[in-house]
Amino acid sequence: MQFNVVDFVPLAVLIPFFGAAFAFAFYRNQATQKAITIGALIITVVLEIVLLSEVWHGGTHAVQLAGWPAPFGISMVIDRFAALMLVVSSIITLAVLLYAVGQGAAEERNDSGPVSIFYPTYLILVAGVSNAFLAGDLFNLYVGFEIFLTASYVLLTLGGGEARIRAGVTYVVVSILSSMLFLITIGLMYAATGTVNLADLALKLTELDLGTQLMLHVMLLVAFGIKAAVFPLAFWLPDSYPTAPAPVTAVFAGLLTKVGIYAMIRTETLLFPGERINTVLMVVAALTMIVGILGALAQADIKRMLSFTLISHIGYLVFGLALSSVIGMAATIYYVAHHITIQTTLFLVTGLIERRAGTSNVDKLGGLARISPVLAILFFLPAMNLAGIPPFSGFVGKLGIIQGGIAENTWITWTLVFASVLTSLLTLLAVVRIWARGFWRKAEDVEKPERILIQKTLAHARAANKRLLPSAMVAPTALLVAMSLAFTVFAGPLMNFSRAAAQDMYERTPYLEAVLGEERVDGVREELVEFTTGYVVDLDTDDDGAAEFAPVRTSLQPEMESDEGGSTSVDVDEQNDPADGGDQ
């Protein structure tokens, strides 16, 4: 029997699940719980890095659970995009767990309940997120959502007071409503097509009339849009996330909304490719960016400000998705991985600020750069990255999305380009205000400073830093700052990887063949080729130089014989060959 590492894809879900069971079995011994949880996440990260290496140079792989063939059984599918999301999310959750251990967030306290449930609940959340990324059918995707949402309910309200319970209720109600809508949509899709397998749906949905397709399309996007916190469905987020402890808020803000974006991307590239509702998505993207960043500017509390910037930067992802071009999708894939890291890092840094200064309100902060230079660096780097200052990865991702908008060259994409630039400038204004007030001004200049900020000497400040900023919390935060810088250092290979992932998703045949087999796809290959070459390839632009950023030619395009004018089709690998300078 031939060994294939991708056959172990289900372990990305099973390892955290079994780890949660073992951790709960040792609820009386938190040291053992801690070791089991950290060990399970480390093993999961290693497995997923191996899986990423397997799909880095191409190939989409499907595992049919229990031997039932698709579309009758449960399929788990891993491609470049899913593998990248798995690795980034697992590294993030491991770093946040180490931060939580350092903070003592998982320790039993007077308000933490009779048994320790933090560790097993955290692992269940990780398992649910991984299941959502690997789901090959809508119902398994729904199960993944419900697993991590149920775990998030517990983490959000664990050991909380009245304010946290109230915010948790809002979060739970909104999540249940979106899940109900999602479940109803799944039922309607099954009634209309007789399947919930994503690959099978990609073929059968085209047989429905356009009105039914549009209804199902919109219902899915609304359900996922609530989870992704796009405008006007994001009202619940700013009041829910900031009330939780810093580690919980960090993993929620960095990761959970991106699962909704992931589902939207799969919907738009696999199930309903085309430009039918792109204009609506662009309007939503513009409103999400502008309303979110204006809300951020109105906040004095750093956690609430970051919650609103989270909403505004979801708009960039929706913009890239709405472009329906390879360059737009490539930049979106790169940016979503970048944003998971940056947003999580900033919430962890905010937790450190709150510990060191006693508050996260910028009106009560001052002198942090003097009394804690390390904390200043940990905030400054991801803050500039979030604002998109060159040469950070935030600039690279935003530039790719903007270039995709310019290449399409329509009035609405130019409007989105303007909104993107404006949002980036206002984000810079928001983070600079925090820097100027909280870090740069003197603590003595604050109207009502916290007593802990007024240090007699630097020696007193260093002693307070050692007590309030333990290395067990600072080290995971520094690790994520380094990871965000790695997105900048390796921007070239990562963008090439993202471009290849986008290419595969728009072609759809790698995914369909992996799940259904080549024989099933051969029967509709001609229609898939016709759609892809007409929709993905033949987007042209009149802008000088912009053609470089237009969608690349896909491998589905049939080879054409040279005509009298010498015209031939060009394969994507030839187009992107660095030896010829990348000319297309």
C-alpha positions as a printed NumPy array, in Angstrom:
array([[  0.   ,   0.   ,   0.   ],
       [  1.485,   3.298,  -1.103],
       [  2.033,   5.865,   1.645],
       [  0.642,   9.325,   0.987],
       [  0.882,  12.015,   3.633],
       [ -2.292,  13.776,   2.436],
       [ -4.272,  10.735,   3.585],
       [ -3.667,  12.036,   7.107],
       [ -5.608,  15.255,   6.452],
       [ -8.43 ,  14.263,   8.892],
       [ -5.856,  14.271,  11.721],
       [ -5.841,  18.073,  11.518],
       [ -9.322,  17.832,  13.04 ],
       [ -8.966,  14.641,  15.074],
       [ -5.8  ,  15.592,  16.975],
       [ -7.383,  18.666,  18.618],
       [-10.583,  16.672,  19.299],
       [ -8.782,  13.806,  21.015],
       [ -6.567,  16.333,  22.788],
       [ -9.687,  18.048,  24.13 ],
       [-11.01 ,  14.716,  25.436],
       [ -7.744,  13.88 ,  27.203],
       [ -7.446,  17.411,  28.579],
       [-10.946,  17.252,  30.035],
       [-10.179,  13.858,  31.595],
       [ -7.418,  15.555,  33.612],
       [ -9.528,  18.518,  34.701],
       [ -8.228,  18.197,  38.259],
       [ -4.63 ,  18.606,  37.106],
       [ -4.137,  21.799,  35.149],
       [ -0.432,  21.177,  34.589],
       [ -1.304,  17.987,  32.7  ],
       [ -4.099,  19.781,  30.857],
       [ -1.65 ,  22.452,  29.823],
       [  0.913,  19.931,  28.561],
       [ -1.723,  17.974,  26.602],
       [ -3.143,  21.11 ,  24.96 ],
       [  0.213,  22.585,  23.975],
       [  1.426,  19.186,  22.746],
       [ -1.709,  18.634,  20.641],
       [ -1.362,  22.034,  18.995],
       [  2.349,  21.551,  18.274],
       [  1.649,  18.178,  16.618],
       [ -1.18 ,  19.788,  14.62 ],
       [  1.089,  22.617,  13.431],
       [  3.793,  20.168,  12.332],
       [  1.254,  18.022,  10.459],
       [ -0.222,  21.021,   8.678],
       [  3.192,  22.374,   7.674],
       [  3.915,  18.987,   6.09 ],
       [  0.56 ,  19.117,   4.293],
       [  1.334,  22.628,   3.048],
       [  4.668,  21.433,   1.669],
       [  2.846,  18.644,  -0.175],
       [  0.497,  21.028,  -2.004],
       [  2.928,  23.95 ,  -2.364],
       [  3.844,  23.088,  -5.957],
       [  0.393,  22.027,  -7.005],
       [ -2.223,  19.417,  -6.497],
       [ -5.575,  19.332,  -4.788],
       [ -6.259,  16.237,  -2.711],
       [ -9.47 ,  14.79 ,  -1.331],
       [ -9.938,  12.154,   1.372],
       [-13.211,  10.229,   1.35 ],
       [-14.01 ,   9.299,   4.946],
       [-15.009,   5.697,   5.684],
       [-14.439,   4.788,   2.032],
       [-17.731,   6.236,   0.805],
       [-17.208,   7.823,  -2.629],
       [-18.22 ,  11.396,  -3.333],
       [-20.818,  12.791,  -3.443],
       [-22.384,  10.239,  -1.07 ],
       [-19.767,  10.285,   1.675],
       [-17.937,  12.964,   3.626],
       [-15.097,  14.552,   1.688],
       [-12.201,  16.477,   3.178],
       [-10.372,  18.536,   0.579],
       [ -7.027,  20.284,   0.859],
       [ -5.617,  22.63 ,  -1.757],
       [ -3.136,  25.496,  -1.586],
       [ -5.635,  27.92 ,  -0.066],
       [ -6.94 ,  25.513,   2.583],
       [ -3.41 ,  24.407,   3.51 ],
       [ -2.244,  28.012,   3.971],
       [ -5.241,  28.828,   6.154],
       [ -4.65 ,  25.712,   8.264],
       [ -1.01 ,  26.546,   8.935],
       [ -1.584,  30.221,   9.708],
       [ -4.579,  29.53 ,  11.969],
       [ -2.798,  26.789,  13.924],
       [  0.339,  28.879,  14.498],
       [ -1.876,  31.739,  15.652],
       [ -3.874,  29.552,  18.062],
       [ -0.661,  28.042,  19.479],
       [  0.859,  31.473,  20.09 ],
       [ -2.352,  32.736,  21.709],
       [ -2.5  ,  29.651,  23.94 ],
       [  1.064,  30.254,  25.14 ],
       [  0.109,  33.872,  25.828],
       [ -2.943,  32.739,  27.795],
       [ -0.835,  30.332,  29.837],
       [  1.546,  33.158,  30.659],
       [ -1.295,  35.431,  31.651],
       [ -2.918,  32.773,  33.792],
       [ -6.181,  33.046,  31.83 ],
       [ -6.655,  29.292,  32.017],
       [ -5.962,  28.968,  35.728],
       [ -8.779,  28.282,  38.113],
       [ -9.932,  31.445,  39.813],
       [-12.834,  32.195,  42.073],
       [-15.008,  33.053,  39.06 ],
       [-13.86 ,  30.314,  36.692],
       [-16.276,  27.602,  37.716],
       [-15.906,  24.268,  39.51 ],
       [-13.847,  22.602,  36.773],
       [-11.253,  23.832,  34.323],
       [-12.758,  23.851,  30.848],
       [-10.599,  26.456,  29.154],
       [ -8.088,  24.029,  27.615],
       [-10.516,  21.448,  26.177],
       [-12.829,  24.188,  24.917],
       [ -9.914,  25.903,  23.209],
       [ -8.926,  22.685,  21.437],
       [-12.507,  22.129,  20.319],
       [-12.481,  25.614,  18.791],
       [ -9.285,  24.741,  16.885],
       [-10.849,  21.493,  15.647],
       [-13.951,  23.325,  14.418],
       [-11.917,  25.906,  12.512],
       [ -9.796,  23.18 ,  10.868],
       [-12.922,  21.225,   9.952],
       [-14.41 ,  24.302,   8.27 ],
       [-11.261,  24.832,   6.167],
       [-11.218,  21.19 ,   5.037],
       [-14.962,  20.652,   4.531],
       [-15.838,  19.28 ,   1.116],
       [-19.59 ,  19.625,   1.532],
       [-21.906,  22.292,   2.865],
       [-23.213,  20.265,   5.807],
       [-19.707,  19.462,   7.057],
       [-18.909,  23.158,   6.698],
       [-21.978,  23.884,   8.823],
       [-20.762,  21.364,  11.414],
       [-17.365,  23.067,  11.5  ],
       [-19.021,  26.447,  12.069],
       [-21.171,  25.081,  14.882],
       [-18.25 ,  23.373,  16.6  ],
       [-16.121,  26.484,  16.855],
       [-19.089,  28.777,  17.532],
       [-20.223,  26.601,  20.44 ],
       [-16.692,  26.65 ,  21.841],
       [-16.541,  30.424,  21.338],
       [-19.732,  30.89 ,  23.387],
       [-18.037,  29.208,  26.328],
       [-14.747,  31.091,  25.959],
       [-16.477,  34.445,  25.566],
       [-18.469,  34.138,  28.801],
       [-16.09 ,  31.989,  30.88 ],
       [-15.613,  33.559,  34.296],
       [-17.234,  36.784,  33.155],
       [-19.375,  39.349,  34.86 ],
       [-22.568,  41.059,  33.797],
       [-21.049,  43.043,  30.908],
       [-19.395,  39.987,  29.397],
       [-22.551,  37.873,  29.728],
       [-24.6  ,  40.621,  28.055],
       [-22.14 ,  40.866,  25.165],
       [-22.067,  37.091,  24.954],
       [-25.834,  36.936,  24.609],
       [-25.706,  39.295,  21.614],
       [-22.959,  37.222,  20.033],
       [-24.851,  33.967,  20.608],
       [-28.152,  35.28 ,  19.228],
       [-26.553,  36.678,  16.068],
       [-24.531,  33.491,  15.531],
       [-27.604,  31.305,  15.927],
       [-29.566,  33.41 ,  13.425],
       [-26.785,  33.165,  10.834],
       [-26.497,  29.419,  11.45 ],
       [-30.24 ,  28.978,  11.004],
       [-30.102,  30.846,   7.703],
       [-27.157,  28.708,   6.612],
       [-28.984,  25.497,   7.54 ],
       [-32.134,  26.584,   5.689],
       [-30.022,  27.341,   2.614],
       [-28.424,  23.892,   2.805],
       [-31.895,  22.332,   2.888],
       [-33.019,  24.34 ,  -0.129],
       [-29.875,  23.42 ,  -2.055],
       [-30.399,  19.742,  -1.326],
       [-34.044,  19.997,  -2.385],
       [-33.036,  21.698,  -5.643],
       [-30.031,  19.552,  -6.576],
       [-30.11 ,  16.377,  -4.456],
       [-26.603,  16.972,  -3.085],
       [-24.635,  19.1  ,  -0.622],
       [-21.181,  18.072,  -1.848],
       [-19.388,  21.238,  -2.994],
       [-17.859,  19.686,  -6.107],
       [-21.151,  18.06 ,  -7.083],
       [-23.005,  21.329,  -6.442],
       [-20.552,  23.167,  -8.701],
       [-21.822,  21.028, -11.577],
       [-25.512,  20.749, -10.681],
       [-26.225,  24.363,  -9.727],
       [-25.737,  25.398, -13.359],
       [-28.778,  23.276, -14.256],
       [-31.079,  25.461, -12.133],
       [-32.829,  28.527, -13.467],
       [-31.09 ,  31.845, -12.86 ],
       [-33.661,  33.045, -10.33 ],
       [-33.165,  30.019,  -8.097],
       [-29.406,  30.29 ,  -8.428],
       [-29.498,  33.94 ,  -7.41 ],
       [-31.713,  33.239,  -4.384],
       [-29.42 ,  30.464,  -3.102],
       [-26.347,  32.546,  -3.873],
       [-27.587,  35.544,  -1.876],
       [-28.749,  33.41 ,   1.06 ],
       [-25.315,  31.805,   1.361],
       [-23.526,  35.147,   1.171],
       [-25.776,  36.691,   3.829],
       [-25.179,  33.762,   6.193],
       [-21.418,  33.931,   5.666],
       [-21.445,  37.732,   5.667],
       [-22.826,  37.781,   9.212],
       [-20.03 ,  35.49 ,  10.351],
       [-17.442,  37.548,   8.455],
       [-18.812,  40.829,   9.889],
       [-19.381,  42.71 ,   6.632],
       [-21.475,  45.878,   6.596],
       [-24.354,  46.114,   7.5  ],
       [-24.143,  42.731,   9.265],
       [-21.277,  43.674,  11.592],
       [-23.203,  45.542,  14.306],
       [-22.623,  42.753,  16.83 ],
       [-18.821,  42.644,  16.703],
       [-17.584,  45.856,  18.427],
       [-19.698,  45.16 ,  21.524],
       [-18.906,  41.44 ,  21.732],
       [-15.166,  41.027,  21.238],
       [-13.678,  43.744,  23.52 ],
       [-15.384,  42.378,  26.648],
       [-13.511,  39.05 ,  26.572],
       [ -9.996,  38.482,  27.993],
       [ -7.146,  39.479,  25.675],
       [ -6.267,  35.942,  24.46 ],
       [ -9.906,  35.118,  23.673],
       [-10.475,  38.446,  21.924],
       [ -7.268,  37.985,  19.927],
       [ -8.154,  34.571,  18.549],
       [-11.753,  35.636,  17.857],
       [-10.774,  38.827,  16.037],
       [ -7.888,  37.317,  14.134],
       [ -9.434,  34.037,  13.106],
       [-13.192,  33.554,  13.403],
       [-14.277,  36.272,  10.989],
       [-11.789,  34.918,   8.425],
       [-13.593,  31.571,   8.403],
       [-16.623,  33.469,   7.117],
       [-14.437,  35.103,   4.448],
       [-13.048,  31.687,   3.526],
       [-16.597,  30.374,   3.017],
       [-17.471,  33.421,   0.881],
       [-14.413,  32.817,  -1.3  ],
       [-15.373,  29.184,  -1.841],
       [-18.914,  30.269,  -2.707],
       [-17.764,  32.808,  -5.291],
       [-15.056,  30.69 ,  -6.921],
       [-16.479,  27.167,  -6.788],
       [-20.279,  27.314,  -6.535],
       [-21.276,  30.597,  -8.202],
       [-18.363,  31.904, -10.284],
       [-19.149,  34.872, -12.458],
       [-19.877,  38.579, -12.235],
       [-23.568,  38.398, -11.424],
       [-23.426,  40.174,  -8.047],
       [-19.949,  41.682,  -8.154],
       [-21.313,  45.224,  -8.171],
       [-23.293,  44.562,  -4.995],
       [-20.22 ,  43.043,  -3.355],
       [-18.168,  46.101,  -4.269],
       [-20.739,  48.433,  -2.734],
       [-20.712,  46.287,   0.41 ],
       [-16.899,  46.345,   0.418],
       [-16.778,  50.149,   0.164],
       [-19.312,  50.641,   2.949],
       [-17.559,  48.091,   5.157],
       [-14.232,  49.899,   4.737],
       [-15.512,  53.427,   5.285],
       [-18.057,  52.8  ,   8.057],
       [-15.631,  50.547,   9.903],
       [-12.73 ,  52.983,   9.9  ],
       [-14.945,  55.963,  10.82 ],
       [-16.162,  53.942,  13.782],
       [-12.548,  53.241,  14.745],
       [-11.669,  56.945,  14.733],
       [-14.494,  57.653,  17.176],
       [-13.164,  55.231,  19.828],
       [-11.003,  56.028,  22.836],
       [-10.56 ,  52.41 ,  23.91 ],
       [ -7.9  ,  50.552,  21.933],
       [ -9.819,  47.255,  21.909],
       [-12.93 ,  48.879,  20.479],
       [-10.819,  50.788,  17.961],
       [ -9.215,  47.53 ,  16.803],
       [-12.646,  45.892,  16.564],
       [-13.767,  48.597,  14.143],
       [-10.532,  48.399,  12.111],
       [-11.169,  44.657,  11.886],
       [-14.504,  45.404,  10.233],
       [-12.991,  47.989,   7.881],
       [-10.251,  45.638,   6.674],
       [-12.772,  42.906,   5.977],
       [-13.836,  45.351,   3.257],
       [-10.478,  44.902,   1.506],
       [-11.053,  41.149,   1.37 ],
       [-14.549,  41.566,  -0.053],
       [-13.161,  44.021,  -2.629],
       [-10.529,  41.526,  -3.773],
       [-13.158,  38.792,  -3.938],
       [-15.551,  40.965,  -5.961],
       [-12.914,  41.633,  -8.628],
       [-13.239,  38.031,  -9.851],
       [ -9.719,  38.136, -11.252],
       [ -6.673,  36.052, -10.491],
       [ -4.591,  39.015,  -9.311],
       [ -7.443,  40.214,  -7.087],
       [ -7.931,  36.77 ,  -5.579],
       [ -4.177,  36.244,  -5.154],
       [ -3.892,  39.494,  -3.209],
       [ -6.95 ,  38.533,  -1.15 ],
       [ -5.448,  35.158,  -0.195],
       [ -2.182,  36.852,   0.787],
       [ -3.999,  39.595,   2.68 ],
       [ -6.266,  37.272,   4.65 ],
       [ -3.226,  35.348,   5.966],
       [ -1.505,  38.642,   6.761],
       [ -4.545,  40.11 ,   8.483],
       [ -5.141,  37.066,  10.701],
       [ -1.618,  37.528,  12.038],
       [ -1.672,  41.317,  12.394],
       [ -5.079,  41.579,  14.041],
       [ -4.271,  38.83 ,  16.537],
       [ -0.928,  40.434,  17.354],
       [ -2.441,  43.855,  18.013],
       [ -5.043,  42.452,  20.395],
       [ -2.314,  40.591,  22.294],
       [ -0.265,  43.791,  22.486],
       [ -3.346,  45.603,  23.773],
       [ -3.586,  42.994,  26.529],
       [  0.012,  43.799,  27.458],
       [ -0.76 ,  47.528,  27.447],
       [ -3.727,  46.935,  29.74 ],
       [ -1.574,  44.955,  32.165],
       [  1.257,  47.487,  32.18 ],
       [ -0.826,  50.654,  32.296],
       [ -3.984,  49.438,  34.025],
       [ -6.175,  50.595,  31.132],
       [ -6.548,  50.451,  27.356],
       [ -8.14 ,  53.918,  27.13 ],
       [ -5.824,  56.209,  25.16 ],
       [ -7.054,  59.256,  27.092],
       [ -5.513,  57.761,  30.248],
       [ -2.275,  56.501,  28.697],
       [  1.097,  58.173,  28.381],
       [  4.824,  57.561,  28.622],
       [  4.728,  53.913,  27.587],
       [  7.612,  54.293,  25.131],
       [  9.848,  55.53 ,  27.95 ],
       [  8.925,  53.031,  30.642],
       [  8.619,  49.997,  28.299],
       [ 10.531,  50.288,  24.994],
       [  9.884,  46.603,  24.203],
       [  6.137,  47.155,  24.44 ],
       [  6.491,  50.207,  22.189],
       [  8.247,  48.143,  19.508],
       [  5.689,  45.333,  19.792],
       [  2.911,  47.855,  19.117],
       [  4.618,  50.007,  16.501],
       [  5.537,  47.28 ,  13.998],
       [  2.107,  45.604,  13.629],
       [  0.358,  48.988,  13.844],
       [  2.308,  50.297,  10.851],
       [  1.688,  46.986,   9.12 ],
       [ -2.049,  47.318,   9.686],
       [ -1.963,  50.816,   8.207],
       [ -0.226,  49.494,   5.091],
       [  2.995,  51.486,   5.355],
       [  5.678,  50.319,   2.863],
       [  7.393,  47.913,   2.828],
       [  5.252,  45.922,   5.265],
       [  3.014,  43.061,   4.121],
       [ -0.095,  45.184,   4.644],
       [  1.132,  47.448,   1.866],
       [  1.89 ,  44.47 ,  -0.398],
       [ -1.589,  42.973,   0.03 ],
       [ -3.426,  46.253,  -0.373],
       [ -1.348,  47.17 ,  -3.401],
       [ -2.251,  43.876,  -5.085],
       [ -5.965,  44.429,  -4.478],
       [ -5.735,  48.028,  -5.717],
       [ -3.843,  46.921,  -8.831],
       [ -6.604,  44.426,  -9.534],
       [ -9.165,  47.229,  -9.288],
       [ -7.155,  49.473, -11.594],
       [ -6.773,  46.667, -14.132],
       [-10.542,  46.191, -14.339],
       [-10.87 ,  49.933, -15.04 ],
       [-14.551,  50.601, -14.295],
       [-16.064,  53.489, -12.393],
       [-16.966,  51.3  ,  -9.426],
       [-13.525,  49.715,  -9.151],
       [-11.945,  53.173,  -9.25 ],
       [-14.357,  54.184,  -6.476],
       [-13.171,  51.169,  -4.474],
       [ -9.556,  52.09 ,  -5.144],
       [-10.204,  55.549,  -3.706],
       [-12.034,  54.043,  -0.713],
       [ -9.13 ,  51.633,  -0.143],
       [ -6.544,  54.403,  -0.118],
       [ -8.723,  56.579,   2.138],
       [ -9.282,  53.704,   4.567],
       [ -5.557,  53.035,   4.717],
       [ -4.819,  56.693,   5.494],
       [ -7.505,  56.82 ,   8.183],
       [ -6.161,  53.578,   9.676],
       [ -2.76 ,  55.256,   9.873],
       [ -4.401,  58.221,  11.605],
       [ -6.064,  55.907,  14.147],
       [ -2.887,  54.025,  15.085],
       [ -0.753,  57.191,  15.108],
       [ -3.197,  58.713,  17.587],
       [ -2.669,  55.726,  19.895],
       [  1.098,  56.025,  19.447],
       [  1.164,  59.78 ,  20.063],
       [ -1.05 ,  59.66 ,  23.144],
       [ -0.239,  56.338,  24.719],
       [  3.453,  55.986,  23.958],
       [  4.947,  59.345,  23.046],
       [  3.447,  61.93 ,  25.373],
       [  4.611,  62.136,  28.977],
       [  2.555,  60.437,  31.642],
       [  2.566,  63.718,  33.589],
       [  0.692,  65.386,  30.722],
       [ -2.265,  63.001,  31.012],
       [ -5.23 ,  64.624,  32.742],
       [ -5.987,  61.648,  35.005],
       [ -3.152,  59.153,  34.529],
       [ -3.161,  55.721,  36.111],
       [ -0.891,  55.652,  39.147],
       [  1.023,  52.712,  37.738],
       [  2.26 ,  54.905,  34.873],
       [  3.969,  57.382,  37.196],
       [  7.328,  55.779,  37.955],
       [  9.872,  57.578,  40.125],
       [ 12.856,  56.209,  38.215],
       [ 13.565,  53.967,  35.253],
       [ 14.685,  51.307,  37.698],
       [ 11.199,  51.302,  39.211],
       [  9.729,  51.079,  35.702],
       [ 11.91 ,  48.083,  34.802],
       [ 10.884,  46.332,  38.003],
       [  7.226,  46.94 ,  37.16 ],
       [  7.8  ,  45.653,  33.621],
       [  9.293,  42.439,  34.939],
       [  6.302,  41.91 ,  37.203],
       [  3.517,  42.992,  34.831],
       [  4.965,  41.881,  31.476],
       [  6.194,  38.308,  32.021],
       [  8.327,  36.8  ,  29.283],
       [  5.742,  34.01 ,  28.902],
       [  3.366,  36.663,  27.503],
       [  5.862,  38.847,  25.676],
       [  7.552,  35.952,  23.821],
       [  4.403,  34.673,  21.993],
       [  3.55 ,  38.256,  21.051],
       [  7.069,  38.804,  19.72 ],
       [  6.76 ,  35.538,  17.787],
       [  3.662,  36.842,  15.994],
       [  5.378,  40.176,  15.302],
       [  8.229,  38.204,  13.712],
       [  5.7  ,  36.152,  11.746],
       [  4.121,  39.347,  10.417],
       [  7.562,  40.543,   9.319],
       [  8.115,  37.192,   7.608],
       [  5.111,  37.963,   5.394],
       [  7.085,  40.995,   4.227],
       [ 10.432,  39.238,   3.79 ],
       [  8.877,  36.359,   1.836],
       [  6.252,  38.425,   0.045],
       [  7.466,  37.321,  -3.401],
       [  7.158,  33.546,  -2.889],
       [  3.934,  33.961,  -0.921],
       [  2.331,  36.096,  -3.633],
       [  3.373,  33.562,  -6.277],
       [  1.862,  30.829,  -4.128],
       [ -1.326,  32.848,  -3.686],
       [ -1.492,  33.487,  -7.419],
       [ -1.23 ,  29.741,  -8.118],
       [ -3.921,  29.059,  -5.503],
       [ -6.214,  31.627,  -7.131],
       [ -5.507,  30.083, -10.533],
       [ -6.62 ,  26.651,  -9.316],
       [ -9.75 ,  28.004,  -7.666],
       [-10.937,  29.82 , -10.771],
       [-10.195,  26.844, -13.003],
       [-12.184,  24.605, -10.613],
       [-11.097,  21.418, -12.4  ],
       [ -8.311,  20.58 ,  -9.876],
       [-10.9  ,  20.648,  -7.086],
       [-13.573,  18.782,  -9.053],
       [-11.174,  16.087, -10.245],
       [ -9.793,  15.544,  -6.746],
       [-13.276,  14.99 ,  -5.308],
       [-15.278,  13.434,  -8.15 ],
       [-12.57 ,  11.877, -10.3  ],
       [-11.442,  12.663, -13.825],
       [-14.142,  10.531, -15.483],
       [-16.969,  12.586, -13.994],
       [-15.282,  15.861, -14.902],
       [-14.47 ,  14.727, -18.453],
       [-18.183,  14.768, -19.225],
       [-18.417,  18.514, -18.543],
       [-14.843,  19.558, -19.27 ],
       [-15.807,  21.367, -22.465],
       [-18.316,  23.568, -20.606],
       [-15.788,  24.282, -17.84 ],
       [-13.143,  25.238, -20.383],
       [-15.571,  27.499, -22.215],
       [-16.574,  29.267, -19.026],
       [-13.048,  29.68 , -17.702],
       [-11.516,  30.921, -20.929],
       [-14.391,  33.329, -21.498],
       [-14.702,  34.613, -17.966],
       [-11.329,  34.368, -16.28 ],
       [ -9.034,  34.901, -19.255],
       [-10.76 ,  37.324, -21.583],
       [-10.904,  40.283, -19.222],
       [ -9.014,  42.992, -21.078],
       [ -7.938,  46.489, -20.14 ],
       [ -6.983,  49.575, -22.056],
       [ -4.642,  50.924, -19.377],
       [ -0.957,  50.996, -20.284],
       [  0.896,  48.543, -18.091],
       [ -2.231,  47.338, -16.33 ],
       [ -2.399,  44.164, -18.416],
       [  0.372,  42.803, -16.232],
       [ -2.099,  42.678, -13.389],
       [ -5.07 ,  41.357, -15.356],
       [ -6.11 ,  37.725, -14.87 ],
       [ -3.491,  35.32 , -16.152],
       [ -4.15 ,  32.752, -18.843],
       [ -5.278,  29.485, -17.323],
       [ -4.093,  26.008, -18.192],
       [ -7.666,  25.159, -19.216],
       [ -7.322,  27.301, -22.328],
       [ -6.855,  24.947, -25.294],
       [ -3.627,  25.136, -27.237],
       [ -3.974,  27.202, -30.412],
       [ -1.918,  26.683, -33.505],
       [  0.156,  29.626, -34.614],
       [ -1.716,  31.652, -37.183],
       [ -0.296,  33.876, -39.865],
       [  0.246,  36.624, -37.35 ],
       [  2.225,  34.334, -35.101],
       [ -0.355,  34.314, -32.271],
       [ -0.142,  31.417, -29.855],
       [ -1.577,  30.659, -26.461],
       [  0.774,  31.049, -23.523],
       [  0.799,  28.737, -20.526],
       [  0.695,  30.291, -17.064],
       [  4.084,  28.844, -16.131],
       [  5.624,  30.472, -19.204],
       [  3.965,  33.765, -18.347],
       [  5.363,  33.8  , -14.83 ],
       [  8.842,  32.537, -15.737],
       [ 11.258,  34.871, -13.952],
       [ 13.845,  34.261, -16.638],
       [ 11.974,  36.467, -19.048],
       [ 11.354,  39.221, -16.545],
       [  7.73 ,  38.312, -16.019],
       [  6.534,  39.906, -19.275],
       [  3.16 ,  38.692, -20.423]])
